[in-house]
Coordinates of C-alpha atoms in Angstrom, one line a residue:
Chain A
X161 CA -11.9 -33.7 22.9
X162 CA -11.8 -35.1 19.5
X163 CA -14.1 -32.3 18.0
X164 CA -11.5 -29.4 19.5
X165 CA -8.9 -31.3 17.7
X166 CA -10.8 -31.7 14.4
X167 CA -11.7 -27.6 14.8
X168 CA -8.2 -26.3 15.4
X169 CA -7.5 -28.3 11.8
X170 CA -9.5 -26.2 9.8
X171 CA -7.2 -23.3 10.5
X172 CA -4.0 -25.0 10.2
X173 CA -3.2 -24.3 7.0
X174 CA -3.3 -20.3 7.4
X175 CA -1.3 -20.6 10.8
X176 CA 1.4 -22.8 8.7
X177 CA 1.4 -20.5 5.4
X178 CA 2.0 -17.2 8.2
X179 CA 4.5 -19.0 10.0
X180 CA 6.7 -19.8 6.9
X181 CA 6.6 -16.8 5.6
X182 CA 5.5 -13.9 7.9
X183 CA 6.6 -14.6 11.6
X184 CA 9.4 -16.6 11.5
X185 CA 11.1 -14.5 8.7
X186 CA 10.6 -11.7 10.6
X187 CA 11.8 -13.3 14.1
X188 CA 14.9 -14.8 12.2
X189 CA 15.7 -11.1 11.4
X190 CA 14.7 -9.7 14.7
X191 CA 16.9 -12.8 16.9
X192 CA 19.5 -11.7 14.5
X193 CA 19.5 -8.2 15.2
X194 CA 20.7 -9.9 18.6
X195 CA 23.5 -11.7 17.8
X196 CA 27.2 -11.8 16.5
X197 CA 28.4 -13.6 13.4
X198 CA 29.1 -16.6 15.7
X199 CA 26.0 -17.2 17.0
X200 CA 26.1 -15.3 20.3
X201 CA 23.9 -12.8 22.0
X202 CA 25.1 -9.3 21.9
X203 CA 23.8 -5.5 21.7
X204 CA 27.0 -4.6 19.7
X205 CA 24.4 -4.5 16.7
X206 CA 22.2 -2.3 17.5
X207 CA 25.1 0.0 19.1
X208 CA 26.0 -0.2 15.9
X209 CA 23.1 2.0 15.0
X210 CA 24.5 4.9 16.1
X211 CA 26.9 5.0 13.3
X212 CA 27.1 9.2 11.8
X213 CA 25.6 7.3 8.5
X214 CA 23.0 5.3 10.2
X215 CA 21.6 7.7 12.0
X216 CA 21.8 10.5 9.1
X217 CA 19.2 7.7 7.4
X218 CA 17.0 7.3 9.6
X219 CA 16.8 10.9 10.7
X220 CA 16.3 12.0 7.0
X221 CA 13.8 8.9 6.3
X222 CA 11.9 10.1 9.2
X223 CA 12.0 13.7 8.4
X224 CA 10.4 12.5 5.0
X225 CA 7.5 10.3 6.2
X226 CA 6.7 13.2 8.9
X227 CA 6.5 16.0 6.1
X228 CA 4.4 13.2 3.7
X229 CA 2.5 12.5 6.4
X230 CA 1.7 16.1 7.7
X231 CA 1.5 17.7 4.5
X232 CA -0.9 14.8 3.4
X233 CA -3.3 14.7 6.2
X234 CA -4.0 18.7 6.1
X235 CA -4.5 18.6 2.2
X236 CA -6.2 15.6 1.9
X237 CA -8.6 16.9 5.0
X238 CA -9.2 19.8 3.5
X239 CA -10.2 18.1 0.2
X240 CA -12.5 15.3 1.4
X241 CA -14.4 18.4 4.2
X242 CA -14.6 20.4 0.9
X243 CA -16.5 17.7 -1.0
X244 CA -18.6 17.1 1.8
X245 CA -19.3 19.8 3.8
X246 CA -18.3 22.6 1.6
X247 CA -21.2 23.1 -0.4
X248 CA -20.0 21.9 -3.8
X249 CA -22.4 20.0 -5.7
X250 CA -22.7 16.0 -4.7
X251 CA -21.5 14.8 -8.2
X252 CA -17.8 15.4 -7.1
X253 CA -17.9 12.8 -4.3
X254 CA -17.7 9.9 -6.4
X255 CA -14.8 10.8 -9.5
X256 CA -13.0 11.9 -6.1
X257 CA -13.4 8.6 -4.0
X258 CA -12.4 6.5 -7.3
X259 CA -9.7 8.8 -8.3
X260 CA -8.6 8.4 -4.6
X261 CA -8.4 4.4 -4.8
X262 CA -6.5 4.7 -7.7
X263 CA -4.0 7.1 -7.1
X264 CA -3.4 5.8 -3.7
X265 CA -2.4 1.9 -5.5
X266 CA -0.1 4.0 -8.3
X267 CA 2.8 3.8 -6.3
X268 CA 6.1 2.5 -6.7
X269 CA 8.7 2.6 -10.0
X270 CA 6.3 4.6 -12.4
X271 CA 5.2 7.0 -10.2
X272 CA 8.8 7.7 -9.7
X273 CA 8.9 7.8 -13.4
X274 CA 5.8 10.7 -13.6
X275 CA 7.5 13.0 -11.3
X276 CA 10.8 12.9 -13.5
X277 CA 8.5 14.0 -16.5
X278 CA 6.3 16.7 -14.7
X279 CA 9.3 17.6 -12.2
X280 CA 12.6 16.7 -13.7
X281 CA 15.0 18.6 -15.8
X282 CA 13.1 18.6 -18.5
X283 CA 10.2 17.8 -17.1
X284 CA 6.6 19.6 -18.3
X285 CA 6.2 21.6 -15.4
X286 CA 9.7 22.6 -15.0
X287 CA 10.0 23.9 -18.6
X288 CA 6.7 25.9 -18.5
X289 CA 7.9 27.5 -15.9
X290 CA 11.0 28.6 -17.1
X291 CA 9.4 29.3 -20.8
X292 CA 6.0 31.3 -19.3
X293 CA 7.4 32.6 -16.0
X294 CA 11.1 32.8 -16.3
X295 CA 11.6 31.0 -13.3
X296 CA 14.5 28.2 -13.4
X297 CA 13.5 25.9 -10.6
X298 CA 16.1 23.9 -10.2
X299 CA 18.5 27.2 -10.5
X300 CA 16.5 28.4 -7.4
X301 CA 18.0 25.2 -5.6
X302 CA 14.5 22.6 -5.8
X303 CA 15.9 19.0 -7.0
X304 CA 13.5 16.2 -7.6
X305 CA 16.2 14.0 -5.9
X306 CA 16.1 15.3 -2.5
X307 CA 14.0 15.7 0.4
X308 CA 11.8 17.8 -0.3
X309 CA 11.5 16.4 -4.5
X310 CA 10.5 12.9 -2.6
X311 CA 8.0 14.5 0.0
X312 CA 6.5 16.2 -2.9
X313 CA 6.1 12.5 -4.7
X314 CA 5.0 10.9 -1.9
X315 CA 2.2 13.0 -1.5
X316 CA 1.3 11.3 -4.7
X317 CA -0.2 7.9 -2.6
X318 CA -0.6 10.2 1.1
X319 CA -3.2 12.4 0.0
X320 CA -5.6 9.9 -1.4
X321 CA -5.2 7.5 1.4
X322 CA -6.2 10.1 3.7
X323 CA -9.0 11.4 1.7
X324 CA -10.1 7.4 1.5
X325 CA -9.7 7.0 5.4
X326 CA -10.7 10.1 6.9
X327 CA -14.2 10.7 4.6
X328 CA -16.4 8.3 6.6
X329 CA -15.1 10.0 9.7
X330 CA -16.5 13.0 8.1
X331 CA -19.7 11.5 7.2
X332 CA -20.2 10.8 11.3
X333 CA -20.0 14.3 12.1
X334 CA -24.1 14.6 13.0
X335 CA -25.6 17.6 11.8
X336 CA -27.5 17.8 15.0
X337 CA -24.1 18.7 16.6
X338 CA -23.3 21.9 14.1
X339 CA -27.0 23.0 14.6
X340 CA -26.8 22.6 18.4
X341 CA -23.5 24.7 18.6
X342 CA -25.4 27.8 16.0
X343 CA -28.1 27.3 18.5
X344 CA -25.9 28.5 21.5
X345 CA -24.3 30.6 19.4
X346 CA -21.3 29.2 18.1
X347 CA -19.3 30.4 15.4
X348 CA -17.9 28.2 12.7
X349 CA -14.2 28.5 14.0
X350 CA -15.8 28.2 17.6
X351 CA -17.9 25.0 16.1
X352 CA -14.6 23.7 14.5
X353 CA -12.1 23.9 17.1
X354 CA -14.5 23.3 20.1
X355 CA -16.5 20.3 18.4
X356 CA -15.6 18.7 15.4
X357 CA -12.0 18.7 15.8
X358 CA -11.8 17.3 19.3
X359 CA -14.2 14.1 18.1
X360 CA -12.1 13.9 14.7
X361 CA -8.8 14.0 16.4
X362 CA -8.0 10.5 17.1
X363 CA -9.2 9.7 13.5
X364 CA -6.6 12.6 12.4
X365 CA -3.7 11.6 14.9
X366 CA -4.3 7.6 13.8
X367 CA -4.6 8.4 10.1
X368 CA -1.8 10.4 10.4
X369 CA 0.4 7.5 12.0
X370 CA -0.7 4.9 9.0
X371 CA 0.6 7.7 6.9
X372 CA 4.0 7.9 8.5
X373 CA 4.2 4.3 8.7
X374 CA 3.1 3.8 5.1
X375 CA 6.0 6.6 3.8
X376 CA 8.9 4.8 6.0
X377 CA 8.7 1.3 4.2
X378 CA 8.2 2.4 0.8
X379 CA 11.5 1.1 -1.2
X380 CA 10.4 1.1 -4.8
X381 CA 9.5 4.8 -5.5
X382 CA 12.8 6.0 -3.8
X383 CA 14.9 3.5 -5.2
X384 CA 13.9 4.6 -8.8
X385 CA 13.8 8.5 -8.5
X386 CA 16.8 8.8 -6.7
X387 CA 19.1 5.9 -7.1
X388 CA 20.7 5.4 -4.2
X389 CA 22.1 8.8 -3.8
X390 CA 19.2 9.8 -0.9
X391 CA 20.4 7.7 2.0
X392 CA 16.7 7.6 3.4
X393 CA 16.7 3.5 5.8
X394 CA 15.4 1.0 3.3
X395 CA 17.3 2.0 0.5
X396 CA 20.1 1.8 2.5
X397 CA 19.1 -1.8 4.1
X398 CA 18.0 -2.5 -0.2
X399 CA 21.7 -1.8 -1.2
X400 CA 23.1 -3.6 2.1
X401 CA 21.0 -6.9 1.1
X402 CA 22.1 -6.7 -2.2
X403 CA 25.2 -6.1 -2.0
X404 CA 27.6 -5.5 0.9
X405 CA 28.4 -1.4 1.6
X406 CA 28.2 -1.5 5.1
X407 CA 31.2 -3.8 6.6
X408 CA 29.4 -5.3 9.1
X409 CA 26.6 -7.9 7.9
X410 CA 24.7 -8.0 10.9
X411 CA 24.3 -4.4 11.0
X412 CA 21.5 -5.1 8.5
X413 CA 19.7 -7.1 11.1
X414 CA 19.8 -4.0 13.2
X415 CA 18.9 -1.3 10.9
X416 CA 15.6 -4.0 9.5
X417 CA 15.2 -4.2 13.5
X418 CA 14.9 -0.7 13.8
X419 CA 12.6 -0.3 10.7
X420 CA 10.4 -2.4 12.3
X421 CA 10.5 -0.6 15.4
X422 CA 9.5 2.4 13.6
X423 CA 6.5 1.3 11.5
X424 CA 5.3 -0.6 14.6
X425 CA 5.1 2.1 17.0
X426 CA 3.1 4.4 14.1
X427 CA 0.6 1.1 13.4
X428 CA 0.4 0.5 17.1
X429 CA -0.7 4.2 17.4
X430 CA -3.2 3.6 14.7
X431 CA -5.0 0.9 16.2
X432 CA -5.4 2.6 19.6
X433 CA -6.7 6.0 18.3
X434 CA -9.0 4.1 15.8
X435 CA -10.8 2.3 18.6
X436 CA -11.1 5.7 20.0
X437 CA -12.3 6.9 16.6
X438 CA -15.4 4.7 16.7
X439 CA -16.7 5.9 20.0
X440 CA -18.2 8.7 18.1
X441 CA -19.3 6.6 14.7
X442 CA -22.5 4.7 15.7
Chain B
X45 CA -17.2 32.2 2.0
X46 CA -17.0 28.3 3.0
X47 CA -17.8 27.8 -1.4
X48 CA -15.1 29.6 -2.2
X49 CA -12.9 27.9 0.6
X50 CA -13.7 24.7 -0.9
X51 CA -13.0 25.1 -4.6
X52 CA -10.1 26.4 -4.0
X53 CA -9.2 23.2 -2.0
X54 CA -10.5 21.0 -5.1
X55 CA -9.0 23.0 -7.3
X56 CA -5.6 22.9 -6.2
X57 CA -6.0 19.4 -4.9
X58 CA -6.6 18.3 -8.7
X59 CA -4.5 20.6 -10.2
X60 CA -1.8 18.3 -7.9
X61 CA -2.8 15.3 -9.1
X62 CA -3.4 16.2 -12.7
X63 CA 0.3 17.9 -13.7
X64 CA 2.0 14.8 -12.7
X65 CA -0.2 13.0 -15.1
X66 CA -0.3 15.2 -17.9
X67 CA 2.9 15.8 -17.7
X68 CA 4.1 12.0 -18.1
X69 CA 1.5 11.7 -20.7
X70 CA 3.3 15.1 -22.4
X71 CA 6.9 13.3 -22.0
X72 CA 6.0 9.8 -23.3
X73 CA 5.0 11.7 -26.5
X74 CA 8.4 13.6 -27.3
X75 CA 10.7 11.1 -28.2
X76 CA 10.6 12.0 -31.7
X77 CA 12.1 15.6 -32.0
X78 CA 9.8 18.7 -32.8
X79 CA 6.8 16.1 -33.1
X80 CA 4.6 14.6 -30.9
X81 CA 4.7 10.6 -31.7
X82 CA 3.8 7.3 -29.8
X83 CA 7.8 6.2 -30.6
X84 CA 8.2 5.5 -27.3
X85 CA 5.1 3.2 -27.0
X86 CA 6.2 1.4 -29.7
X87 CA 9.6 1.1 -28.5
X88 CA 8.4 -0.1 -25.1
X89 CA 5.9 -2.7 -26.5
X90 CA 8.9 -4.0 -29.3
X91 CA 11.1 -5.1 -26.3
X92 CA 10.9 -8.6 -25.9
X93 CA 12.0 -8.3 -22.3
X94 CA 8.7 -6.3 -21.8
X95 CA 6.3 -8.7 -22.7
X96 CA 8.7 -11.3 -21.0
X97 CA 8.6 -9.5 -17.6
X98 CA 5.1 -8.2 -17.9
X99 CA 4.0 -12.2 -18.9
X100 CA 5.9 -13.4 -15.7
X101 CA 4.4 -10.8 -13.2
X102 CA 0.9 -11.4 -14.9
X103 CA 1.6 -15.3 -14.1
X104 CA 2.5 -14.6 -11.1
X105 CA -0.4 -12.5 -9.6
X106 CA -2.8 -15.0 -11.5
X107 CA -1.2 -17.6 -9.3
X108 CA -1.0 -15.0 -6.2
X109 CA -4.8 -14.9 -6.8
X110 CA -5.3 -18.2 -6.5
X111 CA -3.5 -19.6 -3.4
X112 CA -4.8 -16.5 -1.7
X113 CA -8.1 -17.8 -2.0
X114 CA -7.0 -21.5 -1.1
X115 CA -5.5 -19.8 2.0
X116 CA -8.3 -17.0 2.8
X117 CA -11.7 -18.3 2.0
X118 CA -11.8 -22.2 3.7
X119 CA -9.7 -20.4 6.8
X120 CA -12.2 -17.1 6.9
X121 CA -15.1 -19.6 6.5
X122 CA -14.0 -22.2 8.8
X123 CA -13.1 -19.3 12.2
X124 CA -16.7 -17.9 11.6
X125 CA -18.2 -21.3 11.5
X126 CA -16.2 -22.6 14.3
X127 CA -13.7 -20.8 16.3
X128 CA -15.3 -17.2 16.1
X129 CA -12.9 -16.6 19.5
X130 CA -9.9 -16.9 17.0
X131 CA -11.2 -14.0 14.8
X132 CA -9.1 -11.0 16.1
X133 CA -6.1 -13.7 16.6
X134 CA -6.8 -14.1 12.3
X135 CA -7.6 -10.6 11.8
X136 CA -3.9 -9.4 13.7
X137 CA -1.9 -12.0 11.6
X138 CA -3.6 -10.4 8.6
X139 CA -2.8 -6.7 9.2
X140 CA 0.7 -8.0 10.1
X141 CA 1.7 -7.0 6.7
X142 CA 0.7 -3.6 6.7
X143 CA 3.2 -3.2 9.8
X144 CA 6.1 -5.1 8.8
X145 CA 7.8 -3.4 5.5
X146 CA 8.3 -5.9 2.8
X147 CA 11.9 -4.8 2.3
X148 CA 12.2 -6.6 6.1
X149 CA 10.5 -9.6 5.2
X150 CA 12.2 -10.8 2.0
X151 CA 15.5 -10.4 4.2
X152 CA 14.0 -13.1 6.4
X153 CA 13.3 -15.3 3.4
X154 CA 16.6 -14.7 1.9
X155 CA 18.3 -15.6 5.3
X156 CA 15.7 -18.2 6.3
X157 CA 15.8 -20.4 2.9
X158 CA 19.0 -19.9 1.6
X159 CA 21.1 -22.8 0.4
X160 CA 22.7 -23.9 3.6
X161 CA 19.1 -24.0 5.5
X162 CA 16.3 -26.7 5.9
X163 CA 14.2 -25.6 3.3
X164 CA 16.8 -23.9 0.5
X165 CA 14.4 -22.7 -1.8
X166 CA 16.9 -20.0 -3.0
X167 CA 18.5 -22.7 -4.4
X168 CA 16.7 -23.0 -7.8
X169 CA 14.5 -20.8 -10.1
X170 CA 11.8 -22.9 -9.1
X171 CA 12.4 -22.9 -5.6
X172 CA 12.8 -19.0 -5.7
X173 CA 9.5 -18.5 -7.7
X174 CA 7.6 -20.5 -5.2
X175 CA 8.9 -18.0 -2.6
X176 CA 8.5 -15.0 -4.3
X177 CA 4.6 -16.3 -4.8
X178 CA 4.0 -16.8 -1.4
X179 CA 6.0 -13.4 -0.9
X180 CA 3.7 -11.8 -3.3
X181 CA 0.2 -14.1 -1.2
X182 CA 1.7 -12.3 2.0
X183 CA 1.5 -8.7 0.8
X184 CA -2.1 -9.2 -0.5
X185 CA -3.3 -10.8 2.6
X186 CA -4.5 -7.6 4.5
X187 CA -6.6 -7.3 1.5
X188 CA -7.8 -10.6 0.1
X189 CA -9.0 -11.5 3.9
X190 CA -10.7 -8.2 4.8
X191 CA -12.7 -8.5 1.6
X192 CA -13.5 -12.1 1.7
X193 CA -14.5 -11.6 5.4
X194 CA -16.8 -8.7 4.5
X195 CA -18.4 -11.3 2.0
X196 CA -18.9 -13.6 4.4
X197 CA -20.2 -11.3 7.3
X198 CA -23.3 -11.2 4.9
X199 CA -24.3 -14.5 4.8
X200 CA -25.6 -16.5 7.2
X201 CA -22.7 -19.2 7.3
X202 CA -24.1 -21.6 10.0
X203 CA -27.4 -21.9 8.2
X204 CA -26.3 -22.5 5.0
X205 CA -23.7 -25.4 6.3
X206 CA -26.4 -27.3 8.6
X207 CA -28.8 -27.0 5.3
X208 CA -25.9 -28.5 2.8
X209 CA -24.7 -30.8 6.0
X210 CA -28.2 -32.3 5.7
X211 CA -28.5 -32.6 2.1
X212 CA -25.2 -34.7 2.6
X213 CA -22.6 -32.2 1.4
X214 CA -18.8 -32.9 2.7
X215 CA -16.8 -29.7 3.4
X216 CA -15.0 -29.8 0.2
X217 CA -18.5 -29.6 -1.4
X218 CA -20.0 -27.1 1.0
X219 CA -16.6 -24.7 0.4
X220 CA -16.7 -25.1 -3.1
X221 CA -20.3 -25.1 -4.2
X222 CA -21.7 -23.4 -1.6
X223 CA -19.1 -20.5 -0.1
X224 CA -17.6 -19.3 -2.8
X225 CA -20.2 -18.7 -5.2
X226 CA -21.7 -16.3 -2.3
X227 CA -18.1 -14.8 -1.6
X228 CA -17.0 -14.1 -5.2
X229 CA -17.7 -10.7 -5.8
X230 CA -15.8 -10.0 -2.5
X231 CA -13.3 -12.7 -3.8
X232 CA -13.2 -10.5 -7.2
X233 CA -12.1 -7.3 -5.4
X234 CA -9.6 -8.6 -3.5
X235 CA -8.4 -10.3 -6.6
X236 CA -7.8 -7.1 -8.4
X237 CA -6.4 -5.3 -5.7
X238 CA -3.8 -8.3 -5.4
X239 CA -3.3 -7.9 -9.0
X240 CA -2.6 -4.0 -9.2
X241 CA 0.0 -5.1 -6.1
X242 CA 1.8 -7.5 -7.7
X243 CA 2.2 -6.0 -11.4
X244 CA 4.2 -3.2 -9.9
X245 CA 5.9 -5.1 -7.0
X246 CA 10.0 -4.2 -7.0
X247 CA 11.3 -4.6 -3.6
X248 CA 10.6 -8.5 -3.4
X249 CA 11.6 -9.0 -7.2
X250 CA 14.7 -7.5 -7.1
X251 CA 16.1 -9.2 -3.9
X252 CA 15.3 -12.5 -5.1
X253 CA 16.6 -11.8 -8.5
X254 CA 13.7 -13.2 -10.7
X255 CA 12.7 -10.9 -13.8
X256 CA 9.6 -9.7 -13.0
X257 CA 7.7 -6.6 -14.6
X258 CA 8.6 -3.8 -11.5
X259 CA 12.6 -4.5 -11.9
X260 CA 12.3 -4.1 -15.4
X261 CA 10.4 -1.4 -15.2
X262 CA 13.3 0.1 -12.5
X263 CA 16.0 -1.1 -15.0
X264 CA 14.3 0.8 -17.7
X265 CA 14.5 3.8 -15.6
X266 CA 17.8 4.0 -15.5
X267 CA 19.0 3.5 -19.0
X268 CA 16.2 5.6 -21.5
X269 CA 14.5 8.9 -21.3
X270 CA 10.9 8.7 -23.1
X271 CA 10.5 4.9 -22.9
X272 CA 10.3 4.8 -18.7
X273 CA 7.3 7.5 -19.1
X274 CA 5.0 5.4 -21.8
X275 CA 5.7 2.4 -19.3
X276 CA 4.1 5.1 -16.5
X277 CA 1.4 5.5 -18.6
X278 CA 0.7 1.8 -19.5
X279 CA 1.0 1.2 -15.4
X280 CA -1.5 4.0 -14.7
X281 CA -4.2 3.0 -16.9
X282 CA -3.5 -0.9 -15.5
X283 CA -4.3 0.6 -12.0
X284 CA -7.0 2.3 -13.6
X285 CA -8.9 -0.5 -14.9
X286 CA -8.4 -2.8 -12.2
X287 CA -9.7 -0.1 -9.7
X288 CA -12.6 0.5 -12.4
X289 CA -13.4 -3.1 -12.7
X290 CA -13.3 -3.7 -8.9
X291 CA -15.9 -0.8 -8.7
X292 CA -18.2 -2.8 -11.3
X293 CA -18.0 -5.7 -9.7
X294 CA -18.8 -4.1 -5.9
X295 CA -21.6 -2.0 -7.8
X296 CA -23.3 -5.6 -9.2
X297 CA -23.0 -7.4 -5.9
X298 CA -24.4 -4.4 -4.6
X299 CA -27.4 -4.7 -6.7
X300 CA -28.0 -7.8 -6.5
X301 CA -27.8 -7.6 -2.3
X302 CA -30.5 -5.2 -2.7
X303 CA -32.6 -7.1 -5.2
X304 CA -32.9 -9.9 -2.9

């Protein structure tokens, strides 16, 4: 008895540190999300949700994580099958990979502040353009403050996770499988859409959740490229923190409820089609 | 066919990734008109609120380093020595992180620890740094125990504790002298990833008000034109060399795995 007492010790320390700061944080927000100003349970909160603005933020925040998301799984797939199944010499693979870890931690405030100069106004890109093409960008309607302005940025940190995550996935594609199909006369879009896809699919579907999940809770990159004038959910639930622009307080319960709803259905999606994933990587 | 398909992947892949960059690098150079200059760097590293900010956010993920490892190693150590059944329990609590954004979390501390709770660290610029720290300890705990764990998975932890337990080592002992000299390099890269984390954290900064390097950074934003890209710059090559140096350091322990 005394040494099951002794052993659960030992861990006590981690269980008190995620208590105080992770779970009952989190729960305080969540019970509150449940309740009126006075203390009582109520669903008035999260019927609050529904309010034109509410909703406007979360659809438009979940417009952008899906287009990040999308947009970064397909062109980060095709870069990390290039390096290693497309026949370019091996010596890419590893400025890629590193390149990938770094760009996928520059996230946040300066990356904001690299789009504005490449992007911006006056930005490099938009200026060659206009000087060596004639073409006026942001006269053609394109605004680095919108959605499309912050999919484009977000793709920034999207394309090199998924090149980080979905490499080793790659790597367990056996060779044996792409000779066997040849052998019965497969052709590469035969090979492709009958073999390697279907095993890479839950890698690709959970990669692609962690991507969505990853877009929806970023606050810093949004906050400083657009201000607050892109109502995408935690910039909105940033400025109601802050400061007070919704009237109701414990609306802000709801709408950090709902974030978490979001994220947590994507991560729980994750886990599930990763332990599918590694059927097929022994 | 499938060669050309691929370059052209690279290619434009880079070519994505490489504007952005030159293009801040471009901007942080104009401030002067007609010439190219490093005004803006200058600027940036004159402001005393710069080095002030950037000193308290360095501080800070020295000391987010730090009671990480308090908090990851003996606890990592300790489930694969005793309670191995706990492991995914550990491992869940970890990831929680990952799941729950940050933004939602620092609402919890602000309404859990304000000045009318139990515990009102809010209260004082001391009690609000403590939380921000252990703020900061949460959003690197994905990382710190998933590379400390991989450490650890390549030792042989029960051995090595009956071998000091016998030579008459006490835990403190065995944990300080004996774990983490073998965990260090994972300890290392979990360090700097924590570091690149907490340099350019702005969510958890700005709501609890302390004057950390991402607000400032934000702040800066908002008020200059050249200065915000130098400070872009500065940031990217931080990320850089922490990334490069974790690299090293997983390279050496690498070696020296395969030496032995």
């Amino acid at each position: 008895m005394r040494r099951i007492g002794w052993n659960w010790l030992g861990v006590l320390p981690f269980f008190a540190f995620a208590a105080l700061f992770l779970v009952l944080p989190t729960m305080n927000i969540v019970i509150g999300a449940f309740r009126n100003p006075e203390g009582e349970f109520t669903l008035a909160n999260l019927a609050g949700l529904s309010a034109p603005r509410i909703v406007d933020s979360f659809a438009i925040s979940i417009k952008v994580s899906l287009a990040s998301a999308t947009l970064g799984c397909l062109i980060g797939f095709a870069m990390a099958a290039a390096v290693v199944m497309g026949g370019l010499p091996g010596w890419l693979r590893g400025p890629l990979m590193t390149f990938s870890g770094v760009a996928s931690n520059f996230a946040g405030v300066p990356l904001a502040f690299a789009f504005i100069a490449t992007l911006g106004r006056v930005g490099l890109v938009t200026m060659l353009l206009r000087q060596w093409f004639g073409i006026n960008i942001y006269a053609m309607g394109f605004n680095l403050l919108s959605f499309w302005g912050l999919t484009l940025t977000y793709l920034f940190f999207q394309i090199p996770l998924m090149i980080l995550i979905i490499t080793p996935a790659l790597d367990g594609l056996k060779r044996e499988w792409r000779e066997a199909a040849e052998v019965l006369g497969a052709s590469t879009g035969q090979y492709w859409r009958m073999v390697a896809l279907p095993i890479l699919f839950p890698s690709l579907l959970g990669t692609f959740a962690l991507l969505f999940a990853n877009s929806f809770g970023a606050v810093a990159t949004a906050y400083a490229l657009t201000g607050s004038s892109l109502s995408i959910v935690p910039i909105m639930l940033f400025a109601q923190i802050r400061g007070d622009v919704l009237q109701d307080p414990h609306l802000g319960y709801a709408m950090a409820f709902g974030m978490i709803v979001v994220t947590g259905i994507a991560n729980l999606a994750y886990v599930i089609m990763r332990s599918r994933a590694e059927r097929w990587m022994r | 066919m499938r060669r050309l398909w691929s370059w052209g992947a690279l290619i434009l892949g880079a070519l994505y990734f490489l504007l952005p960059l030159i293009g801040t690098i471009e901007f942080s150079l104009r401030m002067r008109r007609g010439e190219y200059s490093l005004d803006a760097y200058r600027s940036v590293l004159a402001d005393p609120n710069f080095r002030a900010t950037f000193g308290y956010s360095v501080a800070m993920a020295l000391l987010t380093i730090l009671l990480g490892v308090l908090i990851v190693v003996p606890t990592a150590y300790w489930v694969r020595l005793r309670l191995p059944r706990l492991r995914p329990v550990i491992e869940f609590v970890t990831l929680l992180p990952l799941v729950i954004p940050a933004i939602v979390v620092v609402f919890g501390y602000i309404r859990l620890y304000n000045t009318s709770s139990l515990l009102p660290l809010t209260g004082s610029a001391t009690g609000t740094n403590l939380l921000l720290l252990c703020g900061y300890a949460t959003l690197a705990l994905p990382y710190m125990y998933r590379a400390v764990d991989t450490g650890l998975s390549t030792l042989d932890v029960r051995t090595l504790t009956e071998a000091a337990q016998s030579l008459g080592a006490g835990w403190v002992r065995i944990i300080g002298s004996l774990i983490m000299p073998n965990v260090l390099g994972a300890v290392m890269s979990g360090a700097f990833l924590s570091f690149a984390i907490v340099i350019g954290e702005f969510t958890m900064a700005a709501l609890l008000n302390r004057p950390a390097f991402g607000p400032y950074m934000q702040l800066l934003g908002a008020n200059r034109a050249y200065e915000p890209a130098a400070l872009a710059v500065i940031a990217f090559g931080a990320t850089w060399a922490c990334m490069g140096l974790l690299q090293l350091i997983s390279r050496l322990a690498g070696v020296r795995k395969t030496a032995k």
